[in-house]
Coordinates of C-alpha atoms and ligand atoms in Angstrom, one line a residue:
X71 CA -16.0 -34.6 23.7
X72 CA -19.5 -33.9 24.6
X73 CA -22.8 -34.0 22.7
X74 CA -21.4 -35.8 19.7
X75 CA -24.1 -37.3 17.5
X76 CA -24.3 -39.4 14.4
X77 CA -27.0 -40.0 11.8
X78 CA -28.9 -43.3 12.6
X79 CA -27.9 -44.8 9.3
X80 CA -24.3 -44.9 10.4
X81 CA -25.1 -47.8 12.7
X82 CA -25.8 -49.9 9.7
X83 CA -22.5 -49.5 8.0
X84 CA -19.9 -52.2 8.7
X85 CA -16.1 -52.0 8.5
X86 CA -13.9 -54.6 6.8
X87 CA -12.0 -57.4 8.6
X88 CA -9.1 -57.1 6.1
X89 CA -8.4 -53.5 7.3
X90 CA -9.0 -54.3 11.0
X91 CA -6.6 -57.3 10.9
X92 CA -4.0 -55.2 8.9
X93 CA -4.1 -52.6 11.7
X94 CA -3.6 -55.3 14.4
X95 CA -0.8 -56.8 12.4
X96 CA 0.9 -53.4 12.1
X97 CA 0.7 -53.0 15.9
X98 CA 2.4 -56.3 16.3
X99 CA 5.1 -55.3 13.8
X100 CA 5.6 -52.1 15.7
X101 CA 6.4 -54.2 18.7
X102 CA 9.0 -56.1 16.7
X103 CA 7.1 -59.2 15.6
X104 CA 7.8 -60.5 12.0
X105 CA 4.4 -60.7 10.3
X106 CA 3.6 -62.4 7.1
X107 CA 0.7 -60.7 5.4
X108 CA -2.1 -62.8 3.9
X109 CA -5.1 -60.6 5.0
X110 CA -5.4 -57.9 2.3
X111 CA -6.4 -58.7 -1.2
X112 CA -3.8 -56.7 -2.9
X113 CA -1.3 -57.7 -5.6
X114 CA 2.3 -57.4 -4.4
X115 CA 3.5 -56.5 -7.9
X116 CA 4.3 -52.9 -8.8
X117 CA 2.0 -51.4 -11.4
X118 CA 3.4 -52.3 -14.8
X119 CA 6.0 -49.8 -16.0
X120 CA 4.1 -48.7 -19.2
X121 CA 1.0 -47.8 -17.1
X122 CA 3.1 -45.8 -14.6
X123 CA 4.9 -43.9 -17.4
X124 CA 1.5 -43.1 -19.0
X125 CA 0.3 -41.7 -15.7
X126 CA 3.4 -39.6 -15.3
X127 CA 3.3 -38.3 -18.8
X128 CA -0.4 -37.4 -18.4
X129 CA 0.6 -35.2 -15.5
X130 CA 3.4 -33.5 -17.5
X131 CA 1.0 -33.0 -20.4
X132 CA -1.3 -31.0 -18.1
X133 CA -4.1 -33.5 -17.6
X134 CA -4.5 -32.3 -14.1
X135 CA -8.0 -30.8 -14.4
X136 CA -11.5 -32.2 -13.8
X137 CA -12.6 -34.7 -16.4
X138 CA -16.3 -35.0 -17.3
X139 CA -18.1 -36.5 -14.2
X140 CA -19.1 -39.7 -16.2
X141 CA -15.5 -40.2 -17.2
X142 CA -12.9 -39.0 -19.7
X143 CA -14.2 -39.7 -23.2
X144 CA -11.1 -41.4 -24.7
X145 CA -11.0 -43.7 -21.6
X146 CA -14.7 -44.6 -21.9
X147 CA -14.1 -45.4 -25.6
X148 CA -11.2 -47.7 -24.5
X149 CA -13.5 -49.4 -22.0
X150 CA -16.2 -50.0 -24.6
X151 CA -13.7 -51.7 -26.9
X152 CA -12.2 -53.7 -24.0
X153 CA -15.7 -54.8 -22.8
X154 CA -16.4 -56.1 -26.4
X155 CA -13.1 -57.9 -26.6
X156 CA -12.8 -59.4 -23.1
X157 CA -16.4 -59.7 -21.9
X158 CA -18.3 -59.9 -25.2
X159 CA -20.5 -57.0 -24.1
X160 CA -21.9 -54.6 -26.8
X161 CA -21.8 -51.2 -25.2
X162 CA -20.9 -47.6 -25.8
X163 CA -19.7 -44.6 -23.9
X164 CA -23.2 -43.5 -22.8
X165 CA -23.4 -46.8 -20.7
X166 CA -20.1 -46.4 -18.9
X167 CA -19.4 -44.5 -15.7
X168 CA -15.8 -44.2 -14.4
X169 CA -15.3 -44.3 -10.7
X170 CA -12.4 -44.2 -8.2
X171 CA -12.2 -48.0 -7.8
X172 CA -14.7 -50.7 -8.1
X173 CA -16.0 -50.2 -4.6
X174 CA -17.8 -46.9 -5.6
X175 CA -19.8 -48.9 -8.0
X176 CA -21.2 -51.1 -5.2
X177 CA -22.1 -47.9 -3.3
X178 CA -23.6 -46.1 -6.3
X179 CA -25.7 -49.1 -7.4
X180 CA -27.2 -49.7 -4.0
X181 CA -27.9 -45.9 -3.6
X182 CA -29.6 -45.8 -7.0
X183 CA -31.7 -48.9 -6.8
X184 CA -32.7 -49.8 -3.3
X185 CA -35.4 -48.3 -1.2
X186 CA -36.0 -49.2 2.5
X187 CA -37.7 -52.7 2.6
X188 CA -36.4 -53.8 -0.8
X189 CA -34.7 -57.2 -0.8
X190 CA -31.2 -57.7 -2.1
X191 CA -29.8 -61.2 -2.7
X192 CA -26.1 -61.5 -2.2
X193 CA -23.5 -64.3 -1.9
X194 CA -22.6 -65.7 1.6
X195 CA -19.6 -65.7 2.1
X196 CA -19.1 -62.6 0.0
X197 CA -17.3 -59.3 -0.2
X198 CA -18.3 -57.4 3.0
X199 CA -19.3 -54.2 1.3
X200 CA -22.3 -55.9 -0.3
X201 CA -24.1 -56.6 3.0
X202 CA -22.9 -53.3 4.6
X203 CA -24.3 -51.2 1.7
X204 CA -27.6 -53.2 1.5
X205 CA -28.2 -52.4 5.2
X206 CA -27.0 -48.8 4.8
X207 CA -29.6 -48.1 2.1
X208 CA -32.4 -49.7 4.3
X209 CA -32.6 -52.8 2.1
X210 CA -33.1 -56.3 3.5
X211 CA -30.0 -58.5 3.0
X212 CA -31.0 -61.9 1.7
X213 CA -27.9 -64.2 1.7
X214 CA -27.6 -67.2 -0.6
X215 CA -25.0 -69.7 0.3
X216 CA -21.9 -70.2 -1.7
X217 CA -21.3 -73.9 -1.5
X218 CA -17.9 -75.6 -1.2
X219 CA -19.2 -78.9 -2.7
X220 CA -20.3 -76.9 -5.7
X221 CA -16.9 -75.4 -6.3
X222 CA -17.9 -72.3 -4.3
X223 CA -20.8 -71.6 -6.6
X224 CA -24.5 -71.0 -5.7
X225 CA -27.1 -73.7 -5.4
X226 CA -29.3 -72.2 -8.1
X227 CA -32.5 -73.7 -6.8
X228 CA -31.8 -72.0 -3.4
X229 CA -31.1 -68.8 -5.3
X230 CA -34.5 -69.1 -7.1
X231 CA -36.3 -69.8 -3.9
X232 CA -35.0 -66.6 -2.4
X233 CA -36.4 -64.4 -5.2
X234 CA -39.6 -62.6 -4.0
X235 CA -41.9 -59.8 -5.1
X236 CA -39.6 -57.5 -3.1
X237 CA -36.4 -58.5 -4.7
X238 CA -34.8 -55.6 -6.5
X239 CA -31.2 -56.7 -7.0
X240 CA -29.1 -59.9 -7.1
X241 CA -25.4 -59.5 -6.5
X242 CA -23.0 -62.0 -8.2
X243 CA -19.2 -62.1 -8.1
X244 CA -17.2 -64.3 -10.3
X245 CA -14.4 -65.1 -9.7
X246 CA -15.4 -64.6 -6.1
X247 CA -13.9 -63.1 -3.0
X248 CA -13.3 -64.8 -0.5
X249 CA -13.3 -68.2 -2.2
X250 CA -11.8 -67.8 -5.7
X251 CA -14.8 -69.8 -7.0
X252 CA -15.8 -69.2 -10.6
X253 CA -19.5 -69.3 -11.7
X254 CA -19.7 -71.5 -14.7
X255 CA -21.3 -70.0 -17.9
X256 CA -24.3 -72.3 -17.5
X257 CA -25.0 -70.9 -14.0
X258 CA -24.8 -67.4 -15.5
X259 CA -27.3 -68.4 -18.2
X260 CA -29.7 -69.8 -15.5
X261 CA -29.4 -66.6 -13.4
X262 CA -30.3 -64.7 -16.6
X263 CA -33.3 -66.9 -17.1
X264 CA -34.4 -66.3 -13.5
X265 CA -34.7 -62.6 -14.0
X266 CA -35.7 -62.5 -17.6
X267 CA -39.4 -61.7 -17.0
X268 CA -38.9 -60.0 -13.7
X269 CA -38.1 -56.4 -12.8
X270 CA -34.9 -57.3 -11.0
X271 CA -31.4 -56.0 -11.6
X272 CA -28.2 -58.0 -11.4
X273 CA -25.0 -56.4 -10.0
X274 CA -22.1 -58.4 -11.6
X275 CA -18.8 -57.8 -9.8
X276 CA -16.2 -58.9 -12.4
X277 CA -13.1 -57.3 -10.9
X278 CA -11.2 -60.6 -10.9
X279 CA -12.3 -61.8 -14.3
X280 CA -8.7 -61.5 -15.8
X281 CA -7.5 -63.8 -13.0
X282 CA -8.9 -67.2 -14.1
X283 CA -6.5 -70.1 -14.1
X284 CA -8.7 -72.9 -15.5
X285 CA -12.0 -72.9 -17.4
X286 CA -14.0 -69.7 -18.1
X287 CA -16.7 -67.5 -16.8
X288 CA -19.1 -65.3 -18.7
X289 CA -20.4 -61.8 -18.1
X290 CA -24.2 -61.8 -17.6
X291 CA -24.2 -58.5 -19.5
X292 CA -23.2 -60.4 -22.7
X293 CA -26.7 -61.9 -22.7
X294 CA -28.7 -59.4 -24.8
X295 CA -32.2 -60.2 -23.2
X296 CA -31.1 -59.1 -19.7
X297 CA -28.3 -56.6 -20.5
X298 CA -30.5 -53.6 -19.6
X299 CA -30.9 -54.8 -16.1
X300 CA -27.2 -55.6 -15.4
X301 CA -24.6 -53.4 -13.8
X302 CA -21.1 -54.7 -14.5
X303 CA -18.5 -53.5 -12.0
X304 CA -14.8 -53.7 -13.0
X305 CA -11.6 -52.3 -11.6
X306 CA -8.0 -51.9 -12.4
X307 CA -6.9 -52.8 -8.8
X308 CA -6.4 -56.5 -9.1
X309 CA -5.8 -57.2 -12.9
X310 CA -3.3 -54.4 -13.4
X311 CA -1.9 -54.1 -9.8
X312 CA -3.3 -50.6 -9.4
X313 CA -5.0 -50.7 -6.0
X314 CA -3.7 -47.3 -4.9
X315 CA -4.6 -45.5 -8.1
X316 CA -8.3 -45.9 -7.4
X317 CA -9.7 -46.7 -10.8
X318 CA -12.8 -48.6 -11.8
X319 CA -16.0 -48.4 -13.8
X320 CA -19.5 -49.7 -14.3
X321 CA -21.4 -50.6 -17.4
X322 CA -25.2 -50.2 -17.2
X323 CA -28.2 -48.9 -19.2
X324 CA -27.8 -45.1 -20.1
X325 CA -30.7 -44.1 -17.8
X326 CA -29.0 -45.6 -14.8
X327 CA -25.6 -44.2 -16.0
X328 CA -27.1 -40.7 -15.8
X329 CA -28.3 -41.2 -12.2
X330 CA -24.9 -42.7 -11.2
X331 CA -23.2 -39.7 -12.8
X332 CA -25.3 -37.4 -10.5
X333 CA -24.1 -39.4 -7.5
X334 CA -20.5 -39.0 -8.8
X335 CA -21.0 -35.2 -9.2
X336 CA -22.2 -35.0 -5.6
X337 CA -19.5 -37.3 -4.3
X338 CA -16.2 -37.1 -6.3
X339 CA -16.9 -34.6 -9.1
X340 CA -14.9 -37.0 -11.3
X341 CA -12.2 -39.7 -11.2
X342 CA -8.7 -38.3 -11.4
X343 CA -8.1 -37.4 -15.0
X344 CA -4.4 -38.5 -15.3
X345 CA -5.3 -41.8 -13.7
X346 CA -7.9 -42.4 -16.4
X347 CA -5.2 -41.7 -19.0
X348 CA -3.0 -44.4 -17.4
X349 CA -6.1 -46.6 -17.6
X350 CA -6.2 -46.2 -21.4
X351 CA -2.6 -47.5 -21.5
X352 CA -3.6 -50.4 -19.2
X353 CA -6.5 -51.4 -21.5
X354 CA -4.9 -50.7 -24.9
X355 CA -1.2 -51.4 -24.3
X356 CA 0.4 -54.9 -24.2
X357 CA -1.2 -57.3 -21.8
X358 CA 1.9 -59.4 -21.2
X359 CA 2.3 -58.1 -17.7
X360 CA -1.3 -59.2 -16.8
X361 CA -0.5 -62.6 -18.2
X362 CA 2.8 -62.8 -16.3
X363 CA 1.1 -61.8 -13.0
X364 CA -1.6 -64.4 -13.6
X365 CA 1.0 -67.0 -14.2
X366 CA 2.7 -66.1 -10.9
X367 CA -0.6 -66.2 -9.0
X368 CA -1.4 -69.6 -10.4
X369 CA 2.0 -71.0 -9.2
X370 CA 1.3 -69.5 -5.7
X371 CA -2.2 -70.9 -5.7
X372 CA -0.9 -74.4 -6.3
X373 CA 1.7 -73.9 -3.5
X374 CA -0.8 -72.5 -1.0
X375 CA -3.4 -75.1 -1.6
X376 CA -1.0 -78.0 -1.5
X377 CA 0.5 -76.6 1.7
X378 CA -2.8 -76.0 3.4
X379 CA -4.0 -79.5 2.6
X380 CA -1.0 -81.0 4.3
X381 CA -1.8 -79.3 7.6
X382 CA -3.7 -81.6 9.9
X383 CA -7.4 -80.6 10.2
X384 CA -7.2 -78.3 7.2
X385 CA -8.6 -78.9 3.7
X386 CA -8.6 -76.5 0.9
X387 CA -10.2 -76.7 -2.5
X388 CA -8.2 -75.5 -5.5
X389 CA -10.5 -72.8 -7.0
X390 CA -10.0 -71.4 -10.4
X391 CA -9.8 -67.7 -9.9
X392 CA -8.8 -64.5 -8.0
X393 CA -6.0 -64.9 -5.5
X394 CA -7.7 -66.3 -2.5
X395 CA -7.5 -69.7 -0.8
X396 CA -10.4 -70.6 1.4
X397 CA -9.4 -73.3 3.8
X398 CA -12.0 -75.4 5.6
X399 CA -10.8 -75.9 9.2
X400 CA -14.0 -77.5 10.6
X401 CA -12.4 -80.8 11.4
X402 CA -10.0 -79.1 13.8
X403 CA -13.0 -78.5 16.0
X404 CA -11.8 -74.9 16.5
X405 CA -13.7 -71.6 16.0
X406 CA -12.4 -69.9 12.9
X407 CA -12.4 -66.5 14.5
X408 CA -10.4 -67.7 17.5
X409 CA -8.0 -69.6 15.2
X410 CA -7.4 -66.6 13.0
X411 CA -6.4 -64.5 16.0
X412 CA -4.2 -67.3 17.5
X413 CA -2.4 -67.7 14.1
X414 CA -1.7 -63.9 14.0
X415 CA -0.7 -63.6 17.6
X416 CA 1.4 -66.7 18.0
X417 CA 2.7 -67.4 14.5
X418 CA 2.7 -63.9 13.0
X419 CA 0.6 -64.8 10.0
X420 CA -2.2 -62.4 9.3
X421 CA -5.2 -64.0 7.6
X422 CA -9.0 -63.6 7.8
X423 CA -11.7 -65.5 9.6
X424 CA -14.1 -66.8 6.9
X425 CA -17.1 -65.6 9.0
X426 CA -16.0 -62.0 8.4
X427 CA -17.5 -62.6 4.9
X428 CA -20.8 -63.9 6.2
X429 CA -22.2 -66.6 8.5
X430 CA -21.7 -69.3 6.0
X431 CA -18.0 -68.6 6.0
X432 CA -17.8 -69.8 9.6
X433 CA -15.2 -72.7 9.9
X434 CA -13.0 -71.3 7.1
X435 CA -9.9 -69.1 6.9
X436 CA -9.1 -66.9 3.9
X437 CA -5.6 -66.4 2.8
X438 CA -4.8 -63.9 0.0
X439 CA -1.9 -65.5 -1.8
X440 CA -0.7 -62.3 -3.5
X441 CA 2.5 -62.8 -1.6
X442 CA 6.0 -64.2 -2.5
X443 CA 6.6 -67.9 -2.7
X444 CA 9.1 -67.5 0.1
X445 CA 6.6 -65.8 2.4
X446 CA 4.0 -68.4 1.5
X447 CA 6.3 -71.3 2.4
X448 CA 7.3 -69.6 5.7
X449 CA 3.7 -68.8 6.6
X450 CA 2.5 -72.4 5.9
X451 CA 5.4 -73.7 7.9
X452 CA 4.5 -71.5 10.9
X453 CA 0.8 -72.5 10.7
X454 CA 1.7 -76.2 10.5
X455 CA 3.9 -75.9 13.6
X456 CA 1.3 -74.1 15.5
X457 CA -1.4 -76.6 14.6
X458 CA 0.8 -79.4 15.7
X459 CA 1.2 -77.7 19.1
X460 CA -2.5 -77.0 19.4
X461 CA -3.6 -80.5 18.5
X462 CA -1.0 -82.0 20.8
X463 CA -2.1 -79.9 23.7
X464 CA -5.7 -80.8 23.1
X465 CA -4.9 -84.5 23.1
X466 CA -3.0 -84.1 26.3
X467 CA -6.0 -82.4 28.0
Ligands
PLP166 C1 -15.2 -58.6 -4.9 C2 -14.6 -57.3 -4.8 N1 -15.3 -56.2 -5.3 C3 -14.8 -55.0 -5.2 C4 -13.6 -54.7 -4.6 C5 -13.1 -53.3 -4.6 O1 -11.9 -53.1 -5.2 P1 -11.4 -51.6 -5.7 O2 -12.3 -50.6 -5.0 O3 -10.0 -51.5 -5.2 O4 -11.6 -51.6 -7.1 C6 -12.9 -55.7 -4.1 C7 -11.6 -55.5 -3.4 O5 -11.0 -56.3 -2.7 C8 -13.4 -57.1 -4.2 O6 -12.7 -58.1 -3.6

């Protein structure tokens, strides 16, 4: 292929380790290796029956046409009610934009708000799409460390020190990927204070907020004095086990909602109409399946954390949300990138190097525990055996 060219901006876009490791794991599986998957953040449960039925019925009822670009009105109404009930946000349909998944909201927000040279503060380690999209829009990524000793929360003084005249946006994510850390309500209040008299937006990624096992968090958009400058992103992928349906939304001021709708028109036209109808059932129907899945995740969290802590050289904090364990492996003296590859190649356990979520994730491994207890036990056993061998060989050298 000759004379292929690419726009310069494509150099700035990054991939995602979860998908790269999944591809590698699939290759090994094709060669006959038994792989236990802990790399992708995806519930292993099927979408709850009532939601599936609502989606199928919507197709049969003929809801197979475009919806309004901003989102199907009865769905936006359901989201407004849900936001009041679960997030304590006063909103209405003019402030809601429905998108195919929560990820689009990251893309749209950065495209709408960031000019080249603008600074964007984001968590490190954090979801890789943040840094990738900041760079793509020409923004300057300004990482703020997420600190293990603080329960994987920010040091708020450090966060404050990173705010400058060029800061346009602060990204927060609670419960967080990749650590499962939850920002306590008082931290959210302090972040609101930090932006109160400044022209800075906050992007609040709340896609794991139904998966909290202890304590509570708070949506920064529930604070009236800053609500106009908050974009809440939420998604059905994790709470309702709907990753493949591609359904999410944002809540923001109506002026920004109009701009995001323009992006939607140019990009997707709209989110699939019958998927939005299934979303109404998810939000308005019984929530017992969400509760059941959360209960299962909590049991698995306890199992994973206990198992990881019993592996020599590993330590893992029990965090209160999402379905990720973030194990500190610094005292093994090994590089986390190398160890993640070795664990996959030699033990058949696919997991992620913490550094793929930012420099501050170096020395950690992320395991998504959205997997059966049986697989968790098997994977932990394999890692334990491997670590025993590695440590023994090192002592022998
Ligand atoms: C923190 C965070 N935000 C956003 C997303 C995007 O999810 P989706 O596009 O499936 O809604 C993910 C997915 O893993 C995530 O972990």
